[in-house]
Amino acid sequence: MAAKENLRPGGRSARVQASVHQAVRALLVDMDRVDVTIPLVAARAGVTPSTIYRRWGDLQELLADVAVERLRPDMQPVDTGSGRGDLQAWAEQYAEEMSSGIGREIIRDVLAAQDNANACQCSAFTREQMQLLSNRALARGESFPTVDAVMDQVVAPIVYRILFDDAPSAERVRGLVAEVMTKA
Amino acid sequence: MAAKENLRPGGRSARVQASVHQAVRALLVDMDRVDVTIPLVAARAGVTPSTIYRRWGDLQELLADVAVERLRPDMQPVDTGSGRGDLQAWAEQYAEEMSSGIGREIIRDVLAAQDNANACQCSAFTREQMQLLSNRALARGESFPTVDAVMDQVVAPIVYRILFDDAPSAERVRGLVAEVMTKA
């Protein structure tokens, strides 16, 4: 039950959300994740704990909501002049960011919530980026794999290895990209 | 810091571990996961809470340890007479089990632990099964993809979709298997 309503920018709800998110991010800088509690977040955000319980339900949902916001892409993928170059640059940066300590913690927080909506939002962000690379490539007259193929053959192996195995090397990431491109 | 020592079967440590695991599984049948606490587990297992804290550190590590045991394969993969048939049967069953409510909860518990060892153990179980399918296929004189290729192109997309998207349909799972087999 993460906050899903459409918030009017600058409205009271949006201000509460921004302030609570900000408080969580600040606490996570100063303390271990296991020591963060809703009363601490509330005190830092200047709201009552019940405001947080009402909107987010519990701490895990709140942490998942904050984690998803951190996964929201804050830049356009780099334009290298070719679809293959774009995908390779994107995949290398993605693998690097996600396999960092903070990247792993964000993924873990997103998945810890009982509600699957946050996790689906993460893959929706990635799909949008892949669609953008695809549109760019097609506009240049290049071929490009389907978004589903990129998700299954590049994104999924990167994330699976980060979560369950050793983080993929840059060489392996390039191999995944090369392989999906040969089938485009 | 999940219990990693090699336990002498029937020894005191092994008996404590079996009894604590059993208590966790029984509690998870009766109550919500968020209501399970170490004192409750200890009472049910007939050990002191400090025994549990000493061995597992915290509740998340204990739940992860129990979850990994539930992921340990309890049967040989079905022998269908061909490598492709074996992989397809295995992948369909795996996707079905992992996308069930209990499968998702197990994956979540494994990933929630700070220590990555449990998560790596899950992919090690899967790798062993894939190696077994490969050995069987090669012994029949068939070709079979590398274990890495199966992990990246069949296992990873199944798990990624279960965690971050909609569970893959049986048709999509068959498509993943067909594709990795054409490259074997």
Coordinates of C-alpha atoms in Angstrom, one line a residue:
Chain A
M1 CA 0.0 0.0 0.0
A2 CA 2.7 2.5 -1.0
A3 CA 1.4 6.0 -1.7
K4 CA 0.0 5.6 -5.1
E5 CA -2.4 8.5 -5.4
N6 CA -1.6 11.2 -7.9
L7 CA -0.3 13.9 -5.7
R8 CA -1.0 17.5 -6.6
P9 CA 2.5 19.1 -6.8
G10 CA 3.0 21.5 -3.9
G11 CA -0.2 20.2 -2.2
R12 CA -0.2 19.1 1.4
S13 CA 0.1 15.4 0.5
A14 CA 3.0 16.0 -1.8
R15 CA 4.8 18.1 0.8
V16 CA 4.3 15.4 3.4
Q17 CA 5.6 12.8 1.0
A18 CA 8.7 14.8 0.0
S19 CA 9.5 15.5 3.7
V20 CA 9.1 11.9 4.8
H21 CA 11.2 10.6 1.8
Q22 CA 13.9 13.2 2.6
A23 CA 13.9 12.1 6.3
V24 CA 14.4 8.5 5.3
R25 CA 17.2 9.3 2.9
A26 CA 18.9 11.5 5.6
L27 CA 18.6 8.8 8.3
L28 CA 20.0 6.1 5.9
V29 CA 23.1 8.3 5.5
D30 CA 23.6 8.5 9.3
M31 CA 22.6 5.0 10.6
D32 CA 22.2 1.4 9.7
R33 CA 19.1 0.4 7.9
V34 CA 18.0 -1.9 10.7
D35 CA 18.0 0.9 13.2
V36 CA 15.6 3.1 11.2
T37 CA 12.1 3.2 12.8
I38 CA 8.9 5.0 11.9
P39 CA 9.0 7.2 15.0
L40 CA 12.5 8.3 14.1
V41 CA 11.4 9.1 10.5
A42 CA 8.4 11.0 11.8
A43 CA 10.4 13.1 14.2
R44 CA 12.9 14.0 11.5
A45 CA 10.2 14.8 9.0
G46 CA 8.1 16.8 11.4
V47 CA 5.0 14.7 11.0
T48 CA 3.2 12.3 13.5
P49 CA 4.0 8.6 13.3
S50 CA 0.3 7.9 12.5
T51 CA 0.6 10.1 9.4
I52 CA 3.2 7.6 8.2
Y53 CA 1.3 4.5 9.2
R54 CA -1.8 5.8 7.5
R55 CA -0.1 6.5 4.3
W56 CA 2.5 3.7 4.0
G57 CA 1.2 1.0 6.3
D58 CA 4.6 -0.1 7.6
L59 CA 8.3 0.7 7.5
Q60 CA 9.0 -1.8 4.7
E61 CA 6.5 -0.2 2.4
L62 CA 7.9 3.2 3.1
L63 CA 11.5 2.0 2.5
A64 CA 10.3 0.4 -0.7
D65 CA 8.6 3.6 -1.8
V66 CA 11.8 5.6 -1.2
A67 CA 13.9 3.0 -2.9
V68 CA 11.7 3.1 -6.1
E69 CA 12.2 6.9 -6.2
R70 CA 15.9 6.4 -6.1
L71 CA 15.6 4.0 -9.1
R72 CA 13.7 6.6 -11.2
P73 CA 16.1 7.5 -14.0
D74 CA 17.3 11.0 -13.6
M75 CA 18.9 11.3 -17.1
Q76 CA 18.3 10.3 -20.7
P77 CA 20.5 7.4 -21.7
V78 CA 23.7 8.6 -23.4
D79 CA 23.4 9.0 -27.2
T80 CA 26.5 7.3 -28.7
G81 CA 25.3 7.5 -32.3
S82 CA 24.3 3.8 -32.7
G83 CA 21.7 1.5 -31.1
R84 CA 24.4 -1.0 -30.1
G85 CA 26.6 1.6 -28.6
D86 CA 23.7 3.1 -26.7
L87 CA 22.6 -0.2 -25.3
Q88 CA 26.2 -1.1 -24.3
A89 CA 26.8 2.2 -22.5
W90 CA 23.4 1.9 -20.8
A91 CA 24.0 -1.7 -19.7
E92 CA 27.5 -1.1 -18.4
Q93 CA 26.3 1.8 -16.3
Y94 CA 23.3 -0.1 -15.1
A95 CA 25.3 -3.1 -14.0
E96 CA 27.8 -0.9 -12.2
E97 CA 25.2 1.1 -10.3
M98 CA 23.0 -1.9 -9.4
S99 CA 26.0 -3.9 -8.2
S100 CA 27.2 -1.2 -5.8
G101 CA 26.4 -1.6 -2.1
I102 CA 23.7 1.1 -2.4
G103 CA 22.2 -0.4 -5.5
R104 CA 21.9 -3.8 -3.9
E105 CA 20.3 -2.3 -0.8
I106 CA 17.8 -0.4 -3.0
I107 CA 16.8 -3.6 -4.9
R108 CA 16.5 -5.4 -1.5
D109 CA 14.2 -2.7 -0.1
V110 CA 12.0 -2.7 -3.2
L111 CA 11.6 -6.5 -3.0
A112 CA 11.1 -6.6 0.8
A113 CA 7.7 -4.9 0.5
Q114 CA 4.7 -7.4 0.5
D115 CA 3.1 -5.4 -2.3
N116 CA 4.6 -6.1 -5.7
A117 CA 3.7 -2.7 -7.2
N118 CA 7.0 -1.1 -6.3
A119 CA 9.0 -3.9 -7.9
C120 CA 6.9 -3.7 -11.1
Q121 CA 7.6 0.1 -11.1
C122 CA 11.3 -0.6 -11.3
S123 CA 11.0 -2.8 -14.4
A124 CA 8.6 -0.2 -15.9
F125 CA 11.4 2.4 -15.6
T126 CA 13.8 0.1 -17.3
R127 CA 11.3 -0.8 -20.0
E128 CA 10.8 2.9 -20.7
Q129 CA 14.5 3.5 -21.1
M130 CA 14.8 0.5 -23.5
Q131 CA 11.8 1.8 -25.5
L132 CA 13.6 5.1 -25.8
L133 CA 16.8 3.4 -27.1
S134 CA 14.7 1.4 -29.5
N135 CA 12.9 4.5 -30.9
R136 CA 16.2 6.3 -31.3
A137 CA 17.7 3.3 -33.2
L138 CA 14.7 2.9 -35.5
A139 CA 14.7 6.6 -36.2
R140 CA 18.3 6.3 -37.4
G141 CA 17.2 3.4 -39.7
E142 CA 18.9 0.8 -37.6
S143 CA 17.4 -2.5 -36.4
F144 CA 17.0 -3.0 -32.6
P145 CA 15.8 -6.0 -30.5
T146 CA 12.3 -5.9 -29.0
V147 CA 12.1 -4.5 -25.5
D148 CA 11.1 -8.0 -24.3
A149 CA 14.3 -9.4 -25.7
V150 CA 16.4 -6.8 -24.1
M151 CA 14.7 -7.3 -20.7
D152 CA 15.1 -11.1 -20.9
Q153 CA 18.6 -11.3 -22.3
V154 CA 20.4 -8.3 -21.0
V155 CA 18.6 -6.8 -18.0
A156 CA 17.5 -10.1 -16.3
P157 CA 20.9 -11.8 -16.4
I158 CA 22.5 -8.6 -15.0
V159 CA 20.0 -8.4 -12.1
Y160 CA 20.0 -12.1 -11.4
R161 CA 23.7 -12.3 -11.1
I162 CA 23.9 -9.3 -8.9
L163 CA 21.2 -10.7 -6.6
F164 CA 22.1 -14.4 -6.6
D165 CA 25.7 -14.7 -7.8
D166 CA 28.7 -12.6 -8.4
A167 CA 28.1 -9.3 -10.1
P168 CA 28.7 -9.6 -13.9
S169 CA 32.0 -8.3 -15.3
A170 CA 32.0 -5.6 -17.9
E171 CA 33.1 -8.2 -20.4
R172 CA 30.1 -10.4 -19.7
V173 CA 27.7 -7.4 -20.0
R174 CA 29.2 -6.6 -23.4
G175 CA 28.7 -10.2 -24.3
L176 CA 25.0 -10.1 -23.4
V177 CA 24.6 -6.9 -25.5
A178 CA 26.5 -8.3 -28.4
E179 CA 24.3 -11.5 -28.4
V180 CA 21.0 -9.7 -28.3
M181 CA 22.1 -7.3 -31.0
T182 CA 23.0 -10.2 -33.4
K183 CA 19.4 -11.3 -33.3
A184 CA 17.9 -7.8 -33.8
Chain B
M1 CA 26.1 -15.0 9.5
A2 CA 23.8 -17.9 8.7
A3 CA 24.9 -21.2 10.3
K4 CA 27.6 -22.3 7.9
E5 CA 29.5 -24.7 10.0
N6 CA 29.5 -28.3 8.9
L7 CA 27.2 -29.9 11.3
R8 CA 27.8 -33.4 12.5
P9 CA 24.6 -35.2 11.7
G10 CA 22.8 -36.1 14.9
G11 CA 25.1 -33.8 17.0
R12 CA 23.8 -31.2 19.3
S13 CA 24.3 -28.4 16.9
A14 CA 22.5 -30.3 14.1
R15 CA 19.6 -31.1 16.5
V16 CA 19.3 -27.4 17.5
Q17 CA 19.3 -26.4 13.9
A18 CA 16.7 -28.9 12.9
S19 CA 14.4 -28.0 15.8
V20 CA 14.7 -24.2 15.1
H21 CA 14.0 -24.7 11.4
Q22 CA 11.1 -26.9 12.2
A23 CA 9.7 -24.3 14.6
V24 CA 10.0 -21.5 12.0
R25 CA 8.2 -23.6 9.4
A26 CA 5.4 -24.5 11.8
L27 CA 5.0 -20.8 12.9
L28 CA 4.9 -19.7 9.2
V29 CA 1.9 -22.1 8.7
D30 CA 0.0 -20.6 11.6
M31 CA 0.8 -16.9 11.4
D32 CA 1.8 -14.0 9.2
R33 CA 5.5 -13.7 8.5
V34 CA 5.6 -10.2 10.1
D35 CA 4.3 -11.6 13.4
V36 CA 7.1 -14.2 13.8
T37 CA 9.7 -13.2 16.4
I38 CA 12.8 -14.9 17.8
P39 CA 11.3 -15.4 21.3
L40 CA 8.3 -17.2 19.6
V41 CA 10.6 -19.4 17.6
A42 CA 12.7 -20.1 20.6
A43 CA 9.7 -21.1 22.7
R44 CA 8.4 -23.4 20.0
A45 CA 11.8 -25.0 19.4
G46 CA 12.5 -25.4 23.1
V47 CA 15.7 -23.4 23.1
T48 CA 16.6 -20.0 24.6
P49 CA 16.4 -16.9 22.4
S50 CA 20.1 -16.3 23.0
T51 CA 20.9 -19.7 21.3
I52 CA 19.2 -18.3 18.2
Y53 CA 20.8 -14.9 18.4
R54 CA 24.2 -16.5 18.8
R55 CA 23.9 -18.8 15.9
W56 CA 21.9 -16.7 13.4
G57 CA 22.4 -13.1 14.5
D58 CA 18.9 -11.9 13.7
L59 CA 15.5 -13.0 12.5
Q60 CA 16.1 -12.1 8.9
E61 CA 19.2 -14.3 8.8
L62 CA 17.3 -17.1 10.4
L63 CA 14.4 -16.8 7.9
A64 CA 16.9 -16.7 5.0
D65 CA 18.5 -19.8 6.3
V66 CA 15.2 -21.6 6.5
A67 CA 14.2 -20.3 3.1
V68 CA 17.4 -21.7 1.5
E69 CA 16.7 -25.1 2.9
R70 CA 13.3 -25.0 1.3
L71 CA 14.9 -24.3 -2.1
R72 CA 17.3 -27.3 -1.8
P73 CA 16.1 -29.6 -4.6
D74 CA 14.4 -32.7 -3.1
M75 CA 14.3 -34.7 -6.3
Q76 CA 16.3 -35.4 -9.5
P77 CA 15.1 -33.5 -12.5
V78 CA 12.7 -35.6 -14.6
D79 CA 14.4 -37.6 -17.3
T80 CA 12.3 -37.1 -20.5
G81 CA 14.8 -38.9 -22.8
S82 CA 16.3 -35.7 -24.4
G83 CA 18.2 -32.6 -23.1
R84 CA 15.6 -30.3 -24.6
G85 CA 12.7 -32.1 -23.0
D86 CA 14.6 -32.3 -19.7
L87 CA 15.3 -28.6 -19.7
Q88 CA 11.8 -27.7 -20.7
A89 CA 10.2 -29.9 -18.0
W90 CA 12.6 -28.5 -15.4
A91 CA 12.0 -24.8 -16.4
E92 CA 8.2 -25.1 -16.5
Q93 CA 8.2 -26.6 -13.0
Y94 CA 10.7 -24.1 -11.7
A95 CA 8.7 -21.1 -13.0
E96 CA 5.5 -22.5 -11.6
E97 CA 6.9 -23.2 -8.1
M98 CA 8.8 -19.9 -7.9
S99 CA 5.9 -17.8 -9.0
S100 CA 3.6 -19.3 -6.4
G101 CA 2.9 -17.2 -3.3
I102 CA 5.2 -19.4 -1.2
G103 CA 7.9 -19.3 -3.8
R104 CA 7.9 -15.5 -3.9
E105 CA 8.1 -15.4 -0.1
I106 CA 11.0 -17.8 -0.1
I107 CA 12.9 -15.7 -2.6
R108 CA 12.1 -12.5 -0.7
D109 CA 13.4 -14.1 2.6
V110 CA 16.6 -15.2 1.0
L111 CA 17.3 -11.8 -0.4
A112 CA 16.3 -9.9 2.7
A113 CA 19.3 -11.1 4.6
Q114 CA 22.2 -8.7 4.6
D115 CA 24.6 -11.6 4.0
N116 CA 24.7 -12.6 0.3
A117 CA 25.7 -16.2 1.1
N118 CA 22.2 -17.6 1.2
A119 CA 21.3 -16.0 -2.2
C120 CA 24.4 -17.5 -3.8
Q121 CA 23.5 -20.8 -2.3
C122 CA 20.2 -20.7 -4.2
S123 CA 21.9 -20.2 -7.6
A124 CA 24.4 -22.9 -6.7
F125 CA 21.5 -25.3 -6.3
T126 CA 20.2 -24.4 -9.7
R127 CA 23.6 -24.6 -11.3
E128 CA 24.0 -28.1 -9.9
Q129 CA 20.7 -29.1 -11.5
M130 CA 21.7 -27.6 -14.8
Q131 CA 25.0 -29.3 -14.7
L132 CA 23.2 -32.6 -14.1
L133 CA 20.9 -32.0 -17.2
S134 CA 24.0 -31.2 -19.2
N135 CA 25.9 -34.3 -18.1
R136 CA 22.9 -36.4 -19.0
A137 CA 22.5 -34.8 -22.4
L138 CA 26.2 -35.2 -23.3
A139 CA 26.1 -38.8 -22.1
R140 CA 23.3 -39.4 -24.7
G141 CA 25.5 -37.8 -27.3
E142 CA 23.4 -34.7 -27.6
S143 CA 24.6 -31.1 -27.5
F144 CA 23.6 -28.9 -24.6
P145 CA 24.1 -25.2 -23.8
T146 CA 26.7 -24.2 -21.2
V147 CA 25.4 -23.9 -17.6
D148 CA 26.2 -20.1 -17.9
A149 CA 24.0 -19.8 -21.0
V150 CA 21.1 -21.6 -19.3
M151 CA 21.5 -19.5 -16.2
D152 CA 21.5 -16.2 -18.2
Q153 CA 18.9 -17.1 -20.8
V154 CA 16.4 -19.3 -19.0
V155 CA 16.8 -19.0 -15.2
A156 CA 17.5 -15.3 -15.0
P157 CA 14.5 -14.1 -17.2
I158 CA 12.1 -16.4 -15.2
V159 CA 13.3 -15.1 -11.9
Y160 CA 13.5 -11.5 -13.0
R161 CA 9.9 -11.6 -14.3
I162 CA 8.6 -13.2 -11.2
L163 CA 10.3 -10.6 -9.0
F164 CA 9.8 -7.4 -11.0
D165 CA 7.1 -8.1 -13.5
D166 CA 4.3 -10.6 -14.3
A167 CA 5.2 -14.2 -13.8
P168 CA 6.2 -15.7 -17.2
S169 CA 3.6 -17.8 -19.1
A170 CA 4.3 -21.4 -19.9
E171 CA 4.6 -20.3 -23.5
R172 CA 7.3 -17.8 -22.7
V173 CA 9.2 -20.3 -20.7
R174 CA 9.1 -22.7 -23.6
G175 CA 10.3 -19.9 -25.9
L176 CA 13.3 -19.2 -23.6
V177 CA 14.2 -22.9 -23.7
A178 CA 13.8 -23.2 -27.4
E179 CA 16.0 -20.2 -28.0
V180 CA 18.9 -21.4 -25.8
M181 CA 18.7 -24.9 -27.3
T182 CA 19.1 -23.5 -30.9
K183 CA 22.4 -22.1 -29.8
A184 CA 23.7 -25.2 -28.1

